Amino acid sequence: QVQFVESGGGLVQPGGSLRLSCAASGFTFGGYAMGWYRQAPGKERELVGTITINGAGTNYVDSVKGRFTISRDNAKNTMYLQMNSLKPEDTAVYYCNRQYRTYPWGQGTQVTVSS
């Protein structure tokens, strides 16, 4: 069955960096545009950014532009999210999934930005 395993989260001070990984299985990872999503406490899940099938194109929500970078390795069925200059408002559980017609969600990885 389809599975997403997100990892790499943790506690980081404002201005710090983290690199998240998403290991996908159970579907043809290299055949779909993918996205990173996040859900902060008391808020709805939001799409943070997307990446095209071949990784050549990315898009980001305005609040993370210039700070976050998405990449993927189709040979490893893995997607990454490099997060720099982290802010307290980036605190959330981060998830990966297809950009369109999402599969059931994984457990996510907690990112906490706090001094």
A tleap script that builds the chain and sets N, CA, C and O, in Angstrom:
source leaprc.protein.ff14SB
mol = sequence {
  NGLN VAL GLN PHE VAL GLU SER GLY GLY GLY
  LEU VAL GLN PRO GLY GLY SER LEU ARG LEU
  SER CYS ALA ALA SER GLY PHE THR PHE GLY
  GLY TYR ALA MET GLY TRP TYR ARG GLN ALA
  PRO GLY LYS GLU ARG GLU LEU VAL GLY THR
  ILE THR ILE ASN GLY ALA GLY THR ASN TYR
  VAL ASP SER VAL LYS GLY ARG PHE THR ILE
  SER ARG ASP ASN ALA LYS ASN THR MET TYR
  LEU GLN MET ASN SER LEU LYS PRO GLU ASP
  THR ALA VAL TYR TYR CYS ASN ARG GLN TYR
  ARG THR TYR PRO TRP GLY GLN GLY THR GLN
  VAL THR VAL SER CSER
}
set mol.1.N position { 0.829 -1.177 0.000 }
set mol.1.CA position { 0.000 0.000 0.000 }
set mol.1.C position { 0.879 1.248 0.000 }
set mol.1.O position { 2.079 1.182 0.269 }
set mol.2.N position { 0.262 2.375 -0.305 }
set mol.2.CA position { 0.991 3.636 -0.343 }
set mol.2.C position { 1.450 4.016 1.059 }
set mol.2.O position { 0.695 3.918 2.026 }
set mol.3.N position { 2.690 4.448 1.147 }
set mol.3.CA position { 3.235 4.854 2.435 }
set mol.3.C position { 4.169 6.038 2.250 }
set mol.3.O position { 4.965 6.082 1.312 }
set mol.4.N position { 4.059 6.988 3.152 }
set mol.4.CA position { 4.971 8.118 3.224 }
set mol.4.C position { 5.618 8.117 4.605 }
set mol.4.O position { 4.929 8.038 5.622 }
set mol.5.N position { 6.941 8.204 4.635 }
set mol.5.CA position { 7.664 8.280 5.896 }
set mol.5.C position { 8.479 9.564 5.883 }
set mol.5.O position { 9.488 9.678 5.187 }
set mol.6.N position { 8.014 10.527 6.673 }
set mol.6.CA position { 8.701 11.806 6.789 }
set mol.6.C position { 9.669 11.767 7.971 }
set mol.6.O position { 9.373 11.171 9.007 }
set mol.7.N position { 10.815 12.400 7.808 }
set mol.7.CA position { 11.819 12.416 8.868 }
set mol.7.C position { 12.654 13.681 8.779 }
set mol.7.O position { 12.605 14.410 7.787 }
set mol.8.N position { 13.415 13.927 9.826 }
set mol.8.CA position { 14.339 15.055 9.828 }
set mol.8.C position { 13.902 16.250 10.650 }
set mol.8.O position { 14.645 17.224 10.773 }
set mol.9.N position { 12.711 16.186 11.211 }
set mol.9.CA position { 12.241 17.299 12.021 }
set mol.9.C position { 12.959 17.370 13.357 }
set mol.9.O position { 13.772 16.511 13.696 }
set mol.10.N position { 12.639 18.415 14.106 }
set mol.10.CA position { 13.241 18.584 15.421 }
set mol.10.C position { 13.034 19.978 15.946 }
set mol.10.O position { 12.255 20.761 15.403 }
set mol.11.N position { 13.747 20.276 17.015 }
set mol.11.CA position { 13.704 21.600 17.631 }
set mol.11.C position { 14.899 22.409 17.135 }
set mol.11.O position { 16.039 21.950 17.200 }
set mol.12.N position { 14.632 23.595 16.647 }
set mol.12.CA position { 15.692 24.441 16.116 }
set mol.12.C position { 15.427 25.882 16.528 }
set mol.12.O position { 14.276 26.294 16.671 }
set mol.13.N position { 16.494 26.641 16.718 }
set mol.13.CA position { 16.336 28.045 17.079 }
set mol.13.C position { 15.975 28.872 15.858 }
set mol.13.O position { 16.288 28.486 14.732 }
set mol.14.N position { 15.326 29.995 16.067 }
set mol.14.CA position { 15.041 30.888 14.935 }
set mol.14.C position { 16.319 31.214 14.169 }
set mol.14.O position { 17.368 31.474 14.758 }
set mol.15.N position { 16.206 31.194 12.844 }
set mol.15.CA position { 17.359 31.412 11.990 }
set mol.15.C position { 18.100 30.149 11.619 }
set mol.15.O position { 18.989 30.174 10.768 }
set mol.16.N position { 17.744 29.050 12.245 }
set mol.16.CA position { 18.411 27.784 11.980 }
set mol.16.C position { 17.888 27.089 10.729 }
set mol.16.O position { 17.035 27.614 10.014 }
set mol.17.N position { 18.418 25.903 10.486 }
set mol.17.CA position { 18.073 25.126 9.291 }
set mol.17.C position { 17.747 23.685 9.656 }
set mol.17.O position { 18.230 23.144 10.650 }
set mol.18.N position { 16.921 23.094 8.827 }
set mol.18.CA position { 16.619 21.666 8.909 }
set mol.18.C position { 16.441 21.132 7.500 }
set mol.18.O position { 16.074 21.873 6.588 }
set mol.19.N position { 16.702 19.852 7.325 }
set mol.19.CA position { 16.435 19.184 6.051 }
set mol.19.C position { 15.519 18.005 6.322 }
set mol.19.O position { 15.879 17.065 7.030 }
set mol.20.N position { 14.338 18.071 5.750 }
set mol.20.CA position { 13.370 16.997 5.880 }
set mol.20.C position { 13.488 16.031 4.706 }
set mol.20.O position { 13.848 16.419 3.594 }
set mol.21.N position { 13.178 14.772 4.977 }
set mol.21.CA position { 13.147 13.758 3.933 }
set mol.21.C position { 11.785 13.085 3.917 }
set mol.21.O position { 11.104 12.976 4.936 }
set mol.22.N position { 11.413 12.641 2.729 }
set mol.22.CA position { 10.145 11.921 2.553 }
set mol.22.C position { 10.440 10.683 1.727 }
set mol.22.O position { 10.794 10.776 0.552 }
set mol.23.N position { 10.293 9.526 2.349 }
set mol.23.CA position { 10.466 8.268 1.640 }
set mol.23.C position { 9.093 7.753 1.248 }
set mol.23.O position { 8.242 7.519 2.107 }
set mol.24.N position { 8.877 7.578 -0.044 }
set mol.24.CA position { 7.573 7.155 -0.555 }
set mol.24.C position { 7.654 5.737 -1.089 }
set mol.24.O position { 8.687 5.314 -1.607 }
set mol.25.N position { 6.556 5.008 -0.959 }
set mol.25.CA position { 6.501 3.645 -1.482 }
set mol.25.C position { 5.070 3.288 -1.812 }
set mol.25.O position { 4.135 3.934 -1.339 }
set mol.26.N position { 4.898 2.262 -2.621 }
set mol.26.CA position { 3.567 1.764 -2.943 }
set mol.26.C position { 2.924 2.382 -4.162 }
set mol.26.O position { 1.788 2.044 -4.497 }
set mol.27.N position { 3.621 3.281 -4.833 }
set mol.27.CA position { 3.115 3.872 -6.065 }
set mol.27.C position { 4.305 4.331 -6.905 }
set mol.27.O position { 5.445 4.308 -6.442 }
set mol.28.N position { 4.038 4.742 -8.123 }
set mol.28.CA position { 5.103 5.158 -9.032 }
set mol.28.C position { 5.501 6.592 -8.711 }
set mol.28.O position { 5.007 7.544 -9.316 }
set mol.29.N position { 6.398 6.721 -7.756 }
set mol.29.CA position { 6.795 8.041 -7.259 }
set mol.29.C position { 7.228 8.968 -8.395 }
set mol.29.O position { 6.851 10.139 -8.423 }
set mol.30.N position { 8.005 8.450 -9.313 }
set mol.30.CA position { 8.541 9.281 -10.388 }
set mol.30.C position { 7.515 9.708 -11.420 }
set mol.30.O position { 7.851 10.430 -12.358 }
set mol.31.N position { 6.290 9.284 -11.270 }
set mol.31.CA position { 5.242 9.635 -12.209 }
set mol.31.C position { 4.327 10.755 -11.758 }
set mol.31.O position { 3.352 11.069 -12.440 }
set mol.32.N position { 4.627 11.364 -10.616 }
set mol.32.CA position { 3.706 12.360 -10.062 }
set mol.32.C position { 4.429 13.592 -9.537 }
set mol.32.O position { 5.528 13.512 -8.989 }
set mol.33.N position { 3.767 14.742 -9.724 }
set mol.33.CA position { 4.204 15.941 -9.018 }
set mol.33.C position { 3.924 15.738 -7.536 }
set mol.33.O position { 2.917 15.144 -7.151 }
set mol.34.N position { 4.827 16.239 -6.724 }
set mol.34.CA position { 4.730 16.023 -5.283 }
set mol.34.C position { 4.704 17.355 -4.544 }
set mol.34.O position { 5.057 18.402 -5.086 }
set mol.35.N position { 4.275 17.277 -3.293 }
set mol.35.CA position { 4.219 18.490 -2.491 }
set mol.35.C position { 4.594 18.245 -1.043 }
set mol.35.O position { 4.450 17.140 -0.521 }
set mol.36.N position { 5.072 19.290 -0.413 }
set mol.36.CA position { 5.252 19.318 1.039 }
set mol.36.C position { 4.110 20.147 1.621 }
set mol.36.O position { 3.752 21.202 1.098 }
set mol.37.N position { 3.563 19.650 2.693 }
set mol.37.CA position { 2.459 20.284 3.375 }
set mol.37.C position { 2.831 20.459 4.844 }
set mol.37.O position { 3.742 19.802 5.347 }
set mol.38.N position { 2.123 21.342 5.518 }
set mol.38.CA position { 2.334 21.477 6.950 }
set mol.38.C position { 1.026 21.837 7.639 }
set mol.38.O position { 0.122 22.431 7.050 }
set mol.39.N position { 0.964 21.454 8.905 }
set mol.39.CA position { -0.207 21.780 9.709 }
set mol.39.C position { 0.255 22.277 11.067 }
set mol.39.O position { 0.861 21.540 11.845 }
set mol.40.N position { -0.037 23.518 11.330 }
set mol.40.CA position { 0.297 24.124 12.611 }
set mol.40.C position { -0.843 23.881 13.600 }
set mol.40.O position { -1.977 23.641 13.186 }
set mol.41.N position { -0.558 23.938 14.886 }
set mol.41.CA position { -1.608 23.717 15.886 }
set mol.41.C position { -2.808 24.639 15.680 }
set mol.41.O position { -2.651 25.854 15.566 }
set mol.42.N position { -3.991 24.063 15.633 }
set mol.42.CA position { -5.204 24.838 15.493 }
set mol.42.C position { -5.475 25.363 14.110 }
set mol.42.O position { -6.414 26.133 13.910 }
set mol.43.N position { -4.659 24.955 13.140 }
set mol.43.CA position { -4.841 25.450 11.769 }
set mol.43.C position { -5.040 24.285 10.807 }
set mol.43.O position { -4.736 23.136 11.127 }
set mol.44.N position { -5.552 24.601 9.632 }
set mol.44.CA position { -5.725 23.583 8.615 }
set mol.44.C position { -4.386 23.277 7.941 }
set mol.44.O position { -3.462 24.090 7.951 }
set mol.45.N position { -4.313 22.100 7.365 }
set mol.45.CA position { -3.108 21.724 6.616 }
set mol.45.C position { -2.989 22.632 5.404 }
set mol.45.O position { -3.977 22.903 4.720 }
set mol.46.N position { -1.763 23.104 5.138 }
set mol.46.CA position { -1.539 23.955 3.978 }
set mol.46.C position { -0.422 23.380 3.110 }
set mol.46.O position { 0.481 22.690 3.584 }
set mol.47.N position { -0.522 23.694 1.827 }
set mol.47.CA position { 0.507 23.288 0.881 }
set mol.47.C position { 1.653 24.291 0.947 }
set mol.47.O position { 1.452 25.486 0.727 }
set mol.48.N position { 2.838 23.811 1.245 }
set mol.48.CA position { 4.005 24.686 1.385 }
set mol.48.C position { 4.709 24.881 0.054 }
set mol.48.O position { 5.129 25.989 -0.280 }
set mol.49.N position { 4.836 23.805 -0.698 }
set mol.49.CA position { 5.522 23.900 -1.971 }
set mol.49.C position { 5.353 22.627 -2.771 }
set mol.49.O position { 4.988 21.580 -2.236 }
set mol.50.N position { 5.625 22.732 -4.066 }
set mol.50.CA position { 5.460 21.595 -4.956 }
set mol.50.C position { 6.678 21.441 -5.861 }
set mol.50.O position { 7.472 22.366 -6.036 }
set mol.51.N position { 6.798 20.245 -6.427 }
set mol.51.CA position { 7.891 19.971 -7.347 }
set mol.51.C position { 7.344 19.123 -8.487 }
set mol.51.O position { 6.535 18.219 -8.276 }
set mol.52.N position { 7.802 19.431 -9.703 }
set mol.52.CA position { 7.332 18.701 -10.864 }
set mol.52.C position { 7.916 17.288 -10.908 }
set mol.52.O position { 8.792 16.937 -10.117 }
set mol.53.N position { 7.421 16.502 -11.831 }
set mol.53.CA position { 7.810 15.099 -11.925 }
set mol.53.C position { 9.321 14.937 -12.057 }
set mol.53.O position { 9.916 14.077 -11.407 }
set mol.54.N position { 9.941 15.764 -12.896 }
set mol.54.CA position { 11.385 15.611 -13.118 }
set mol.54.C position { 12.224 16.493 -12.206 }
set mol.54.O position { 13.452 16.493 -12.285 }
set mol.55.N position { 11.558 17.237 -11.349 }
set mol.55.CA position { 12.274 18.074 -10.396 }
set mol.55.C position { 12.738 19.407 -10.932 }
set mol.55.O position { 13.385 20.176 -10.221 }
set mol.56.N position { 12.414 19.689 -12.185 }
set mol.56.CA position { 12.917 20.916 -12.790 }
set mol.56.C position { 12.156 22.152 -12.353 }
set mol.56.O position { 12.675 23.264 -12.444 }
set mol.57.N position { 10.941 21.971 -11.884 }
set mol.57.CA position { 10.119 23.105 -11.503 }
set mol.57.C position { 9.623 22.993 -10.075 }
set mol.57.O position { 9.201 21.928 -9.624 }
set mol.58.N position { 9.683 24.112 -9.376 }
set mol.58.CA position { 9.176 24.151 -8.014 }
set mol.58.C position { 8.349 25.422 -7.814 }
set mol.58.O position { 8.546 26.423 -8.504 }
set mol.59.N position { 7.437 25.363 -6.876 }
set mol.59.CA position { 6.642 26.518 -6.488 }
set mol.59.C position { 6.474 26.503 -4.983 }
set mol.59.O position { 6.440 25.442 -4.360 }
set mol.60.N position { 6.370 27.692 -4.403 }
set mol.60.CA position { 6.287 27.802 -2.948 }
set mol.60.C position { 5.236 28.820 -2.545 }
set mol.60.O position { 4.947 29.772 -3.270 }
set mol.61.N position { 4.683 28.594 -1.382 }
set mol.61.CA position { 3.802 29.601 -0.801 }
set mol.61.C position { 4.663 30.821 -0.445 }
set mol.61.O position { 5.839 30.684 -0.106 }
set mol.62.N position { 4.069 32.000 -0.526 }
set mol.62.CA position { 4.839 33.237 -0.352 }
set mol.62.C position { 5.619 33.267 0.966 }
set mol.62.O position { 6.726 33.803 1.022 }
set mol.63.N position { 5.054 32.705 2.000 }
set mol.63.CA position { 5.679 32.809 3.321 }
set mol.63.C position { 7.007 32.057 3.431 }
set mol.63.O position { 7.766 32.295 4.371 }
set mol.64.N position { 7.301 31.158 2.495 }
set mol.64.CA position { 8.553 30.396 2.578 }
set mol.64.C position { 9.467 30.644 1.377 }
set mol.64.O position { 10.572 30.104 1.328 }
set mol.65.N position { 9.036 31.432 0.429 }
set mol.65.CA position { 9.855 31.693 -0.757 }
set mol.65.C position { 11.198 32.293 -0.360 }
set mol.65.O position { 11.280 33.198 0.470 }
set mol.66.N position { 12.238 31.762 -0.977 }
set mol.66.CA position { 13.584 32.239 -0.682 }
set mol.66.C position { 14.218 31.587 0.528 }
set mol.66.O position { 15.409 31.771 0.778 }
set mol.67.N position { 13.432 30.821 1.288 }
set mol.67.CA position { 13.965 30.156 2.484 }
set mol.67.C position { 13.911 28.627 2.369 }
set mol.67.O position { 14.780 27.932 2.894 }
set mol.68.N position { 12.902 28.118 1.690 }
set mol.68.CA position { 12.717 26.670 1.562 }
set mol.68.C position { 13.042 26.228 0.133 }
set mol.68.O position { 12.794 26.959 -0.827 }
set mol.69.N position { 13.599 25.026 0.008 }
set mol.69.CA position { 13.909 24.454 -1.302 }
set mol.69.C position { 13.508 22.986 -1.322 }
set mol.69.O position { 13.909 22.202 -0.462 }
set mol.70.N position { 12.710 22.635 -2.318 }
set mol.70.CA position { 12.278 21.249 -2.497 }
set mol.70.C position { 13.118 20.603 -3.588 }
set mol.70.O position { 13.414 21.222 -4.609 }
set mol.71.N position { 13.493 19.363 -3.360 }
set mol.71.CA position { 14.186 18.573 -4.378 }
set mol.71.C position { 13.692 17.134 -4.278 }
set mol.71.O position { 13.024 16.753 -3.317 }
set mol.72.N position { 14.035 16.350 -5.285 }
set mol.72.CA position { 13.614 14.949 -5.280 }
set mol.72.C position { 14.651 14.084 -5.971 }
set mol.72.O position { 15.412 14.549 -6.819 }
set mol.73.N position { 14.661 12.820 -5.589 }
set mol.73.CA position { 15.516 11.811 -6.209 }
set mol.73.C position { 14.606 10.650 -6.593 }
set mol.73.O position { 14.275 9.808 -5.757 }
set mol.74.N position { 14.209 10.609 -7.843 }
set mol.74.CA position { 13.250 9.591 -8.270 }
set mol.74.C position { 13.839 8.185 -8.195 }
set mol.74.O position { 13.099 7.215 -8.029 }
set mol.75.N position { 15.132 8.066 -8.313 }
set mol.75.CA position { 15.763 6.751 -8.219 }
set mol.75.C position { 15.646 6.180 -6.800 }
set mol.75.O position { 15.664 4.965 -6.604 }
set mol.76.N position { 15.529 7.070 -5.826 }
set mol.76.CA position { 15.418 6.656 -4.429 }
set mol.76.C position { 14.013 6.810 -3.879 }
set mol.76.O position { 13.774 6.570 -2.695 }
set mol.77.N position { 13.069 7.215 -4.746 }
set mol.77.CA position { 11.686 7.446 -4.297 }
set mol.77.C position { 11.652 8.359 -3.074 }
set mol.77.O position { 10.923 8.105 -2.115 }
set mol.78.N position { 12.439 9.409 -3.121 }
set mol.78.CA position { 12.590 10.295 -1.962 }
set mol.78.C position { 12.511 11.750 -2.387 }
set mol.78.O position { 12.998 12.137 -3.449 }
set mol.79.N position { 11.888 12.540 -1.535 }
set mol.79.CA position { 11.788 13.980 -1.730 }
set mol.79.C position { 12.365 14.668 -0.499 }
set mol.79.O position { 12.342 14.120 0.603 }
set mol.80.N position { 12.880 15.870 -0.702 }
set mol.80.CA position { 13.528 16.592 0.383 }
set mol.80.C position { 12.963 17.995 0.509 }
set mol.80.O position { 12.434 18.558 -0.450 }
set mol.81.N position { 13.083 18.548 1.706 }
set mol.81.CA position { 12.721 19.943 1.946 }
set mol.81.C position { 13.834 20.565 2.779 }
set mol.81.O position { 13.979 20.275 3.967 }
set mol.82.N position { 14.613 21.420 2.137 }
set mol.82.CA position { 15.643 22.171 2.848 }
set mol.82.C position { 15.033 23.458 3.359 }
set mol.82.O position { 14.522 24.265 2.582 }
set mol.83.N position { 15.085 23.646 4.656 }
set mol.83.CA position { 14.478 24.810 5.291 }
set mol.83.C position { 15.565 25.638 5.960 }
set mol.83.O position { 16.248 25.163 6.867 }
set mol.84.N position { 15.719 26.861 5.513 }
set mol.84.CA position { 16.708 27.786 6.065 }
set mol.84.C position { 16.009 28.992 6.675 }
set mol.84.O position { 14.835 29.247 6.408 }
set mol.85.N position { 16.734 29.715 7.482 }
set mol.85.CA position { 16.212 30.934 8.108 }
set mol.85.C position { 14.850 30.678 8.746 }
set mol.85.O position { 13.901 31.435 8.541 }
set mol.86.N position { 14.775 29.631 9.499 }
set mol.86.CA position { 13.495 29.224 10.080 }
set mol.86.C position { 12.966 30.257 11.063 }
set mol.86.O position { 13.724 30.912 11.778 }
set mol.87.N position { 11.646 30.382 11.076 }
set mol.87.CA position { 10.940 31.331 11.927 }
set mol.87.C position { 9.987 30.573 12.850 }
set mol.87.O position { 9.583 29.455 12.529 }
set mol.88.N position { 9.626 31.152 13.972 }
set mol.88.CA position { 8.670 30.485 14.861 }
set mol.88.C position { 7.363 30.100 14.155 }
set mol.88.O position { 6.751 29.084 14.486 }
set mol.89.N position { 6.947 30.901 13.198 }
set mol.89.CA position { 5.704 30.594 12.492 }
set mol.89.C position { 5.830 29.405 11.541 }
set mol.89.O position { 4.833 28.978 10.960 }
set mol.90.N position { 7.029 28.868 11.373 }
set mol.90.CA position { 7.209 27.638 10.603 }
set mol.90.C position { 6.937 26.402 11.440 }
set mol.90.O position { 6.929 25.288 10.917 }
set mol.91.N position { 6.716 26.584 12.723 }
set mol.91.CA position { 6.432 25.457 13.602 }
set mol.91.C position { 5.158 24.739 13.153 }
set mol.91.O position { 4.092 25.346 13.048 }
set mol.92.N position { 5.287 23.450 12.895 }
set mol.92.CA position { 4.164 22.657 12.382 }
set mol.92.C position { 4.613 21.210 12.235 }
set mol.92.O position { 5.793 20.887 12.372 }
set mol.93.N position { 3.646 20.354 11.954 }
set mol.93.CA position { 3.954 19.004 11.499 }
set mol.93.C position { 4.002 19.053 9.977 }
set mol.93.O position { 3.080 19.548 9.328 }
set mol.94.N position { 5.079 18.537 9.427 }
set mol.94.CA position { 5.290 18.575 7.986 }
set mol.94.C position { 5.020 17.203 7.377 }
set mol.94.O position { 5.446 16.171 7.896 }
set mol.95.N position { 4.296 17.229 6.253 }
set mol.95.CA position { 3.902 16.019 5.561 }
set mol.95.C position { 4.287 16.109 4.083 }
set mol.95.O position { 4.463 17.198 3.539 }
set mol.96.N position { 4.411 14.961 3.458 }
set mol.96.CA position { 4.578 14.922 2.012 }
set mol.96.C position { 3.431 14.113 1.406 }
set mol.96.O position { 2.830 13.266 2.066 }
set mol.97.N position { 3.145 14.395 0.143 }
set mol.97.CA position { 2.094 13.688 -0.556 }
set mol.97.C position { 2.121 14.121 -2.010 }
set mol.97.O position { 2.895 15.001 -2.386 }
set mol.98.N position { 1.284 13.511 -2.822 }
set mol.98.CA position { 1.148 13.975 -4.182 }
set mol.98.C position { 0.595 15.396 -4.167 }
set mol.98.O position { -0.098 15.791 -3.230 }
set mol.99.N position { 0.907 16.160 -5.215 }
set mol.99.CA position { 0.352 17.506 -5.310 }
set mol.99.C position { -1.150 17.445 -5.575 }
set mol.99.O position { -1.918 18.227 -5.014 }
set mol.100.N position { -1.558 16.528 -6.417 }
set mol.100.CA position { -2.978 16.406 -6.758 }
set mol.100.C position { -3.480 15.041 -6.297 }
set mol.100.O position { -2.725 14.069 -6.291 }
set mol.101.N position { -4.712 14.970 -5.924 }
set mol.101.CA position { -5.349 13.717 -5.520 }
set mol.101.C position { -4.466 12.995 -4.506 }
set mol.101.O position { -3.881 11.950 -4.789 }
set mol.102.N position { -4.391 13.583 -3.324 }
set mol.102.CA position { -3.495 13.054 -2.300 }
set mol.102.C position { -3.891 11.657 -1.854 }
set mol.102.O position { -5.065 11.287 -1.854 }
set mol.103.N position { -2.886 10.904 -1.480 }
set mol.103.CA position { -3.064 9.592 -0.867 }
set mol.103.C position { -3.300 9.784 0.641 }
set mol.103.O position { -3.203 10.905 1.140 }
set mol.104.N position { -3.608 8.703 1.366 }
set mol.104.CA position { -3.664 8.806 2.831 }
set mol.104.C position { -2.348 9.353 3.383 }
set mol.104.O position { -1.269 9.051 2.872 }
set mol.105.N position { -2.458 10.156 4.427 }
set mol.105.CA position { -1.300 10.861 4.957 }
set mol.105.C position { -0.434 9.966 5.841 }
set mol.105.O position { -0.917 9.035 6.485 }
set mol.106.N position { 0.855 10.278 5.849 }
set mol.106.CA position { 1.758 9.631 6.772 }
set mol.106.C position { 1.684 10.280 8.142 }
set mol.106.O position { 0.782 11.072 8.419 }
set mol.107.N position { 2.638 9.940 8.996 }
set mol.107.CA position { 2.653 10.468 10.363 }
set mol.107.C position { 3.203 11.889 10.430 }
set mol.107.O position { 2.945 12.617 11.389 }
set mol.108.N position { 3.952 12.274 9.419 }
set mol.108.CA position { 4.543 13.601 9.450 }
set mol.108.C position { 5.758 13.669 10.362 }
set mol.108.O position { 6.076 12.722 11.082 }
set mol.109.N position { 6.424 14.807 10.312 }
set mol.109.CA position { 7.569 15.049 11.189 }
set mol.109.C position { 7.413 16.434 11.812 }
set mol.109.O position { 7.122 17.409 11.119 }
set mol.110.N position { 7.608 16.507 13.110 }
set mol.110.CA position { 7.385 17.746 13.843 }
set mol.110.C position { 8.585 18.670 13.702 }
set mol.110.O position { 9.728 18.269 13.919 }
set mol.111.N position { 8.303 19.902 13.338 }
set mol.111.CA position { 9.313 20.956 13.300 }
set mol.111.C position { 8.896 22.022 14.296 }
set mol.111.O position { 7.801 22.579 14.211 }
set mol.112.N position { 9.780 22.297 15.240 }
set mol.112.CA position { 9.516 23.330 16.241 }
set mol.112.C position { 10.633 24.354 16.193 }
set mol.112.O position { 11.806 24.022 16.362 }
set mol.113.N position { 10.256 25.600 15.960 }
set mol.113.CA position { 11.228 26.688 15.891 }
set mol.113.C position { 11.007 27.585 17.106 }
set mol.113.O position { 10.002 28.288 17.208 }
set mol.114.N position { 11.957 27.542 18.007 }
set mol.114.CA position { 11.801 28.268 19.262 }
set mol.114.C position { 13.157 28.502 19.897 }
set mol.114.O position { 14.076 27.696 19.753 }
set mol.115.N position { 13.267 29.614 20.598 }
set mol.115.CA position { 14.502 29.907 21.327 }
set mol.115.C position { 14.389 29.416 22.757 }
set mol.115.O position { 15.328 29.569 23.539 }
savepdb mol mol.pdb
quit
